[in-house]
C-alpha positions as a printed NumPy array, in Angstrom:
array([[  12.782,  -53.73 , -117.092],
       [   8.992,  -53.844, -117.555],
       [   8.49 ,  -53.988, -113.825],
       [  10.323,  -50.681, -113.589],
       [   8.175,  -49.271, -116.427],
       [   5.063,  -50.62 , -114.745],
       [   5.906,  -48.724, -111.623],
       [   6.584,  -45.662, -113.762],
       [   3.188,  -45.933, -115.474],
       [   1.407,  -46.68 , -112.218],
       [   0.587,  -50.344, -112.961],
       [   2.127,  -51.851, -109.888],
       [   0.028,  -51.763, -106.784],
       [  -2.826,  -49.795, -108.371],
       [  -5.389,  -48.652, -105.814],
       [  -8.22 ,  -51.093, -105.971],
       [ -10.55 ,  -48.41 , -104.712],
       [  -9.922,  -46.142, -107.749],
       [ -13.111,  -44.328, -108.697],
       [ -12.217,  -44.282, -112.429],
       [ -12.394,  -47.76 , -114.003],
       [ -10.889,  -46.487, -117.255],
       [  -7.694,  -45.467, -115.425],
       [  -6.58 ,  -49.114, -115.326],
       [  -6.753,  -49.567, -119.094],
       [  -5.263,  -46.118, -119.786],
       [  -2.251,  -47.043, -117.69 ],
       [  -1.829,  -50.311, -119.655],
       [  -2.277,  -48.424, -122.972],
       [   0.459,  -45.971, -121.965],
       [   2.799,  -48.881, -121.24 ],
       [   2.034,  -50.545, -124.607],
       [   2.494,  -47.273, -126.528],
       [   5.833,  -46.641, -124.843],
       [   7.097,  -50.157, -125.399],
       [   5.667,  -50.982, -128.845],
       [   5.079,  -47.627, -130.453],
       [   2.914,  -47.83 , -133.578],
       [   2.654,  -51.628, -133.212],
       [   0.755,  -51.326, -129.926],
       [  -2.828,  -52.606, -130.055],
       [  -5.393,  -49.893, -129.268],
       [  -7.426,  -50.667, -126.17 ],
       [ -10.931,  -49.68 , -125.201],
       [ -10.244,  -47.328, -122.29 ],
       [ -13.22 ,  -48.096, -120.111],
       [ -14.401,  -50.609, -117.567],
       [ -14.569,  -54.315, -118.38 ],
       [ -18.364,  -54.174, -118.384],
       [ -18.444,  -51.193, -120.732],
       [ -15.973,  -52.915, -123.052],
       [ -18.283,  -55.928, -123.317],
       [ -21.209,  -53.609, -124.118],
       [ -19.227,  -51.754, -126.801],
       [ -18.146,  -55.019, -128.422],
       [ -21.715,  -56.249, -128.391],
       [ -23.072,  -53.05 , -129.96 ],
       [ -20.379,  -53.067, -132.682],
       [ -20.84 ,  -56.815, -133.368],
       [ -17.245,  -57.666, -132.462],
       [ -15.413,  -60.203, -130.344],
       [ -13.792,  -58.696, -127.274],
       [ -10.139,  -59.72 , -126.885],
       [  -9.16 ,  -59.413, -123.221],
       [  -5.441,  -59.082, -122.402],
       [  -4.434,  -59.713, -118.806],
       [  -0.887,  -59.481, -117.513],
       [   1.081,  -59.034, -114.341],
       [   4.125,  -56.857, -114.014],
       [   5.525,  -59.405, -111.591],
       [   5.22 ,  -62.395, -113.922],
       [   8.4  ,  -63.704, -115.505],
       [   6.845,  -63.935, -119.006],
       [   5.384,  -60.426, -118.94 ],
       [   8.225,  -58.835, -120.949],
       [   8.141,  -61.453, -123.71 ],
       [   4.318,  -61.421, -123.847],
       [   4.218,  -57.692, -124.479],
       [   7.255,  -57.263, -126.731],
       [   7.354,  -60.513, -128.671],
       [   3.688,  -61.585, -128.808],
       [   1.54 ,  -58.437, -128.699],
       [   4.104,  -56.503, -130.704],
       [   4.522,  -59.198, -133.368],
       [   3.571,  -58.71 , -136.996],
       [   1.44 ,  -61.88 , -137.024],
       [  -0.746,  -60.834, -134.088],
       [  -0.989,  -57.275, -135.399],
       [  -2.191,  -58.492, -138.808],
       [  -4.919,  -60.744, -137.328],
       [  -6.134,  -57.973, -135.03 ],
       [  -6.234,  -55.471, -137.919],
       [  -8.398,  -57.862, -139.949],
       [ -10.96 ,  -58.048, -137.138],
       [ -13.514,  -58.584, -135.83 ],
       [ -11.797,  -57.802, -132.53 ],
       [ -12.187,  -55.011, -130.009],
       [  -9.252,  -55.106, -127.547],
       [  -9.362,  -54.41 , -123.857],
       [  -6.641,  -55.095, -121.257],
       [  -5.416,  -54.389, -117.764],
       [  -3.043,  -55.566, -115.113],
       [  -4.417,  -58.157, -112.727],
       [  -3.022,  -55.984, -109.965],
       [  -5.716,  -53.393, -110.807],
       [  -9.357,  -53.529, -109.826],
       [ -10.707,  -53.931, -113.382],
       [  -7.991,  -56.454, -114.195],
       [  -9.007,  -58.611, -111.238],
       [ -12.674,  -58.365, -112.225],
       [ -11.851,  -59.588, -115.732],
       [  -9.594,  -62.341, -114.408],
       [ -12.339,  -63.573, -112.096],
       [ -14.877,  -63.547, -114.917],
       [ -12.52 ,  -65.418, -117.264],
       [ -11.299,  -67.787, -114.566],
       [  -7.77 ,  -66.899, -115.665],
       [  -5.63 ,  -69.376, -113.776],
       [  -2.364,  -68.59 , -115.565],
       [  -0.742,  -65.429, -116.876],
       [  -0.268,  -63.873, -119.346],
       [  -3.865,  -64.383, -120.555],
       [  -5.708,  -63.799, -123.815],
       [  -9.454,  -64.458, -123.834],
       [ -12.04 ,  -63.967, -126.555],
       [ -15.491,  -62.918, -125.354],
       [ -18.714,  -63.153, -127.306],
       [ -20.907,  -60.406, -125.921],
       [ -24.504,  -61.471, -126.393],
       [ -26.403,  -59.712, -123.603],
       [ -26.497,  -56.326, -121.891],
       [ -25.834,  -58.196, -118.632],
       [ -22.141,  -58.916, -118.071],
       [ -22.844,  -62.187, -116.256],
       [ -24.396,  -63.635, -119.417],
       [ -21.445,  -62.96 , -121.714],
       [ -19.452,  -65.948, -122.846],
       [ -15.683,  -66.46 , -122.923],
       [ -15.391,  -68.515, -126.1  ],
       [ -11.588,  -68.947, -126.224],
       [  -8.576,  -68.822, -123.889],
       [  -4.825,  -68.723, -124.403],
       [  -2.667,  -68.8  , -121.278],
       [   1.026,  -68.309, -120.836],
       [   3.339,  -66.808, -123.412],
       [   2.698,  -69.176, -126.351],
       [   4.639,  -67.021, -128.774],
       [   3.477,  -64.911, -131.709],
       [   2.688,  -67.794, -134.078],
       [   0.504,  -69.671, -131.605],
       [  -1.178,  -66.443, -130.495],
       [  -1.975,  -65.526, -134.115],
       [  -3.261,  -69.072, -134.749],
       [  -5.477,  -68.836, -131.644],
       [  -6.962,  -65.537, -132.781],
       [  -7.513,  -66.813, -136.333],
       [  -9.276,  -69.951, -135.03 ],
       [ -11.571,  -67.894, -132.817],
       [ -12.33 ,  -65.547, -135.711],
       [ -13.06 ,  -68.421, -138.133],
       [ -15.374,  -70.026, -135.625],
       [ -17.362,  -67.013, -134.468],
       [ -17.164,  -64.459, -137.263],
       [ -20.086,  -66.121, -139.156],
       [ -22.087,  -66.057, -135.965],
       [ -21.341,  -62.372, -135.507],
       [ -22.266,  -61.719, -139.131],
       [ -25.489,  -63.683, -138.702],
       [ -26.374,  -61.77 , -135.578],
       [ -25.476,  -58.496, -137.271],
       [ -27.732,  -59.415, -140.189],
       [ -30.514,  -60.412, -137.802],
       [ -30.259,  -57.123, -135.998],
       [ -30.156,  -55.285, -139.304],
       [ -33.19 ,  -57.242, -140.511],
       [ -35.057,  -56.487, -137.28 ],
       [ -34.172,  -52.831, -137.61 ],
       [ -35.323,  -52.806, -141.22 ],
       [ -38.519,  -54.588, -140.196],
       [ -39.024,  -52.048, -137.428],
       [ -38.485,  -49.178, -139.854],
       [ -40.843,  -50.835, -142.335],
       [ -43.415,  -51.447, -139.598],
       [ -43.094,  -47.879, -138.352],
       [ -43.472,  -46.629, -141.909],
       [ -46.512,  -48.836, -142.457],
       [ -48.039,  -47.626, -139.207],
       [ -47.278,  -44.043, -140.162],
       [ -48.852,  -44.548, -143.587],
       [ -51.838,  -46.254, -141.961],
       [ -52.278,  -43.318, -139.592],
       [ -51.94 ,  -40.905, -142.493],
       [ -54.541,  -42.829, -144.506],
       [ -56.795,  -42.925, -141.462],
       [ -56.392,  -39.187, -140.983],
       [ -57.019,  -38.584, -144.678],
       [ -60.152,  -40.742, -144.504],
       [ -61.288,  -38.881, -141.393],
       [ -60.575,  -35.562, -143.089],
       [ -62.535,  -36.598, -146.162],
       [ -65.34 ,  -37.767, -143.908],
       [ -65.324,  -34.47 , -142.016],
       [ -65.292,  -32.534, -145.281],
       [ -68.114,  -34.671, -146.654],
       [ -70.129,  -34.147, -143.466],
       [ -69.449,  -30.412, -143.598],
       [ -70.452,  -30.306, -147.269],
       [ -73.609,  -32.299, -146.526],
       [ -74.424,  -30.014, -143.599],
       [ -73.861,  -26.957, -145.811],
       [ -76.008,  -28.472, -148.549],
       [ -78.748,  -29.3  , -146.057],
       [ -78.55 ,  -25.792, -144.597],
       [ -78.726,  -24.268, -148.059],
       [ -81.696,  -26.477, -148.904],
       [ -83.351,  -25.511, -145.63 ],
       [ -82.802,  -21.828, -146.33 ],
       [ -84.09 ,  -22.164, -149.878],
       [ -87.17 ,  -24.006, -148.68 ],
       [ -87.673,  -21.416, -145.935],
       [ -87.328,  -18.591, -148.466],
       [ -89.866,  -20.24 , -150.758],
       [ -92.217,  -20.817, -147.844],
       [ -91.796,  -17.199, -146.69 ],
       [ -92.395,  -15.901, -150.21 ],
       [ -95.533,  -18.029, -150.548],
       [ -96.754,  -16.927, -147.153],
       [ -95.985,  -13.3  , -147.994],
       [ -97.991,  -13.546, -151.217],
       [-100.919,  -15.019, -149.346],
       [-100.705,  -12.37 , -146.638],
       [-100.33 ,   -9.614, -149.243],
       [-103.531,  -10.763, -150.89 ],
       [-105.308,  -10.813, -147.546],
       [-103.935,   -7.378, -146.614],
       [-104.81 ,   -5.906, -150.   ],
       [-108.344,   -7.223, -149.846],
       [-108.808,   -6.039, -146.272],
       [-107.467,   -2.553, -146.979],
       [-109.495,   -2.101, -150.144],
       [-112.598,   -3.086, -148.248],
       [-111.769,   -0.622, -145.487],
       [-111.11 ,    2.142, -148.032],
       [-114.448,    1.517, -149.698],
       [-116.255,    1.499, -146.368],
       [-114.58 ,    4.765, -145.343],
       [-115.426,    6.352, -148.704],
       [-119.046,    5.336, -148.302],
       [-119.08 ,    6.718, -144.765],
       [-117.542,    9.969, -145.988],
       [-120.219,   10.243, -148.69 ],
       [-122.941,    9.596, -146.123],
       [-121.601,   12.416, -143.937],
       [-121.462,   14.938, -146.784],
       [-124.102,   17.663, -146.411],
       [-126.387,   18.396, -149.354],
       [-124.953,   20.753, -151.944],
       [-126.802,   24.101, -151.738],
       [-128.216,   25.887, -154.78 ],
       [-126.039,   28.4  , -156.584],
       [-128.236,   31.293, -155.531],
       [-128.634,   30.169, -151.947],
       [-127.448,   32.508, -149.236],
       [-124.069,   31.812, -147.625],
       [-122.697,   29.577, -150.398],
       [-118.997,   28.705, -150.262],
       [-117.366,   27.502, -153.509],
       [-114.473,   25.08 , -153.052],
       [-112.194,   24.228, -155.998],
       [-110.25 ,   21.03 , -155.233],
       [-107.129,   19.927, -157.202],
       [-106.579,   16.152, -157.155],
       [-103.458,   14.149, -158.128],
       [-103.135,   13.854, -161.905],
       [-104.427,   17.359, -162.569],
       [-108.174,   16.734, -162.048],
       [-109.969,   19.774, -160.615],
       [-113.39 ,   19.465, -158.937],
       [-115.67 ,   22.227, -157.778],
       [-118.435,   21.939, -155.178],
       [-120.671,   24.241, -153.262],
       [-120.905,   24.128, -149.492],
       [-122.793,   26.174, -146.986],
       [-120.752,   28.654, -144.995],
       [-122.008,   26.875, -141.881],
       [-120.69 ,   23.459, -143.032],
       [-117.588,   22.299, -141.196],
       [-114.068,   21.737, -142.483],
       [-114.734,   17.993, -141.938],
       [-117.212,   18.171, -144.837],
       [-114.388,   19.331, -147.154],
       [-112.189,   16.473, -145.918],
       [-114.972,   13.933, -146.486],
       [-115.496,   15.29 , -149.977],
       [-111.789,   14.9  , -150.754],
       [-111.853,   11.295, -149.552],
       [-114.905,   10.455, -151.615],
       [-113.452,   12.219, -154.676],
       [-110.193,   10.265, -154.471],
       [-112.102,    6.988, -154.264],
       [-114.36 ,    7.988, -157.188],
       [-111.344,    8.923, -159.311],
       [-109.757,    5.502, -158.582],
       [-106.95 ,    6.847, -156.42 ],
       [-107.028,    4.142, -153.78 ],
       [-103.415,    3.043, -153.22 ],
       [-102.057,    5.635, -150.802],
       [-101.063,    6.07 , -147.18 ],
       [-103.217,    9.122, -146.557],
       [-103.522,   12.666, -147.872],
       [-103.104,   16.22 , -146.724],
       [-105.354,   19.189, -147.511],
       [-103.7  ,   22.48 , -148.238],
       [-105.415,   25.75 , -148.984],
       [-103.961,   28.135, -151.536],
       [-106.336,   30.932, -150.745],
       [-105.847,   31.33 , -147.886],
       [-102.404,   29.678, -147.826],
       [-102.425,   27.144, -145.032],
       [-102.719,   23.455, -144.173],
       [-106.093,   22.251, -143.025],
       [-105.497,   20.602, -139.679],
       [-107.771,   17.862, -138.413],
       [-107.899,   19.671, -135.084],
       [-109.77 ,   22.411, -136.883],
       [-112.248,   20.159, -138.69 ],
       [-115.065,   21.285, -136.382],
       [-114.725,   24.881, -137.583],
       [-117.217,   26.204, -140.091],
       [-115.932,   27.149, -143.503],
       [-116.387,   30.78 , -142.638],
       [-114.38 ,   30.346, -139.41 ],
       [-111.691,   28.433, -141.3  ],
       [-111.359,   31.202, -143.893],
       [-112.755,   29.036, -146.7  ],
       [-115.71 ,   31.352, -147.407],
       [-116.832,   32.524, -149.913],
       [-114.265,   30.679, -152.043],
       [-111.325,   28.401, -151.417],
       [-108.75 ,   26.561, -153.512],
       [-107.818,   23.234, -151.957],
       [-104.804,   21.058, -152.991],
       [-105.028,   17.369, -152.158],
       [-101.543,   15.889, -151.581],
       [-101.561,   12.079, -151.578],
       [ -98.835,   10.407, -149.537],
       [ -96.568,    7.57 , -150.711],
       [ -98.538,    4.677, -152.226],
       [ -98.961,    1.797, -149.859],
       [ -97.469,   -1.626, -150.698],
       [ -99.349,   -4.612, -149.369],
       [ -96.433,   -6.894, -150.319],
       [ -94.08 ,   -4.946, -148.049],
       [ -96.541,   -5.137, -145.193],
       [ -96.898,   -8.879, -145.711],
       [ -93.117,   -9.428, -145.999],
       [ -92.493,   -7.546, -142.768],
       [ -95.143,   -9.637, -141.066],
       [ -93.55 ,  -12.879, -142.306],
       [ -90.057,  -11.874, -141.213],
       [ -91.29 ,  -10.809, -137.799],
       [ -93.176,  -14.073, -137.417],
       [ -90.102,  -16.153, -138.329],
       [ -87.898,  -14.185, -135.923],
       [ -90.421,  -14.745, -133.166],
       [ -90.542,  -18.477, -133.889],
       [ -86.776,  -18.808, -133.86 ],
       [ -86.37 ,  -16.787, -130.673],
       [ -89.154,  -18.36 , -128.668],
       [ -89.513,  -21.764, -130.321],
       [ -93.244,  -21.195, -130.543],
       [ -95.53 ,  -23.731, -132.159],
       [ -96.977,  -23.127, -135.621],
       [-100.361,  -22.222, -134.213],
       [ -98.892,  -19.583, -131.891],
       [ -96.795,  -18.122, -134.723],
       [ -99.893,  -17.959, -136.898],
       [-101.739,  -15.994, -134.202],
       [ -98.758,  -13.632, -133.943],
       [ -98.833,  -12.997, -137.693],
       [-102.596,  -12.425, -137.6  ],
       [-102.111,   -9.759, -134.928],
       [ -99.516,   -8.005, -137.101],
       [-101.866,   -8.088, -140.114],
       [-104.629,   -6.482, -138.086],
       [-102.37 ,   -3.697, -136.819],
       [-100.886,   -3.121, -140.295],
       [-104.305,   -2.794, -141.94 ],
       [-105.975,   -0.644, -139.281],
       [-107.965,    2.46 , -140.315],
       [-106.978,    5.83 , -138.948],
       [-103.655,    7.379, -138.014],
       [-101.772,    8.873, -135.174],
       [-101.311,   11.831, -137.545],
       [-104.296,   14.059, -136.979],
       [-104.234,   15.5  , -140.504],
       [-104.493,   12.151, -142.388],
       [-107.759,   10.884, -143.799],
       [-109.43 ,    8.084, -141.775],
       [-108.855,    5.286, -144.29 ],
       [-105.046,    5.127, -144.551],
       [-102.862,    2.061, -144.349],
       [-100.164,    3.17 , -141.898],
       [ -99.918,    5.782, -139.23 ],
       [ -97.713,    8.79 , -139.77 ],
       [ -99.104,    9.364, -143.304],
       [-101.289,   12.349, -142.344],
       [-100.641,   16.021, -142.649],
       [ -98.624,   18.158, -140.314],
       [ -99.516,   21.526, -138.896]])
């Protein structure tokens, strides 16, 4: 009967060159399901090698069932033994993974050769301990149809003997996995702590660099302020000296004041800043430069010394006295016989600003060129000299002014 079923399910004379190893076990599973129904053991439908690997990974014993459709005990082995309640109960309690095939199939012959199955039907228990099939161990064999009681006793004996070993190995693997997880966690925490330490170190270095930069800037600002104060004092002293020298020169150039009743007398009324009005007599042949010199001397005498230059404007006649016309006589300039002159003083000069500009320019030059202190000092000295020079590009400014451009315009 089973031989007929085997032919129906393709078990007899299976092609040994089949490219699908799982086809052999699927054919056997179909036969068991048809014959035993719900009592049929469930096989691993894969190759013998894959079945060993699955049993190893799941920490189970692999029960290998080998049969032959042509063997006289095949019917009883399947119906009475594999379908018995005793064998079913032991298999359900584990720890068994079941695989089987006909020895007439390629995978069945491979398993039979590995188990050295000399008699059929065959039940063998395999302890899968290595990924390599050649290193697996067949730890129990039952050959022939021993009946359901003996088969159940065989399976129970194998389970009693090797289940503790499986449990021990399972616990070892679990312990190794836990140790690996713990080690990975420790390494992760160590890396995190290292990164946190490195981050704190970087932040500390950045904070120290910022503090040092702030200290450097503060010290530089203090040094610049001190240098500016020193330069301002030098500039102020130099400019005051120049102003005094120019005032003295202007006084020396002034012509003598003629008598009131002298012929050709020109009377000049000069309004200074602050409301002071001065009056002086000049000769009609004196030049406009004489009026400018008088204005310069008058400003110095009145204590008006902090300015960038002044402009002379005439109210009668209404015009600005240009320096280009300073060689004209008062009569030629229209300032005879009388003239009213307004002295307009330009913005007061600030020696501190001059000194600050010189310091900033000197620092910029040092940073750009990397010049030595001596060279930077020479550069600053040159700027002081140009800042405190007498005279102006503006032709209408008095000679002793601090900066160019402070003179009068036409």
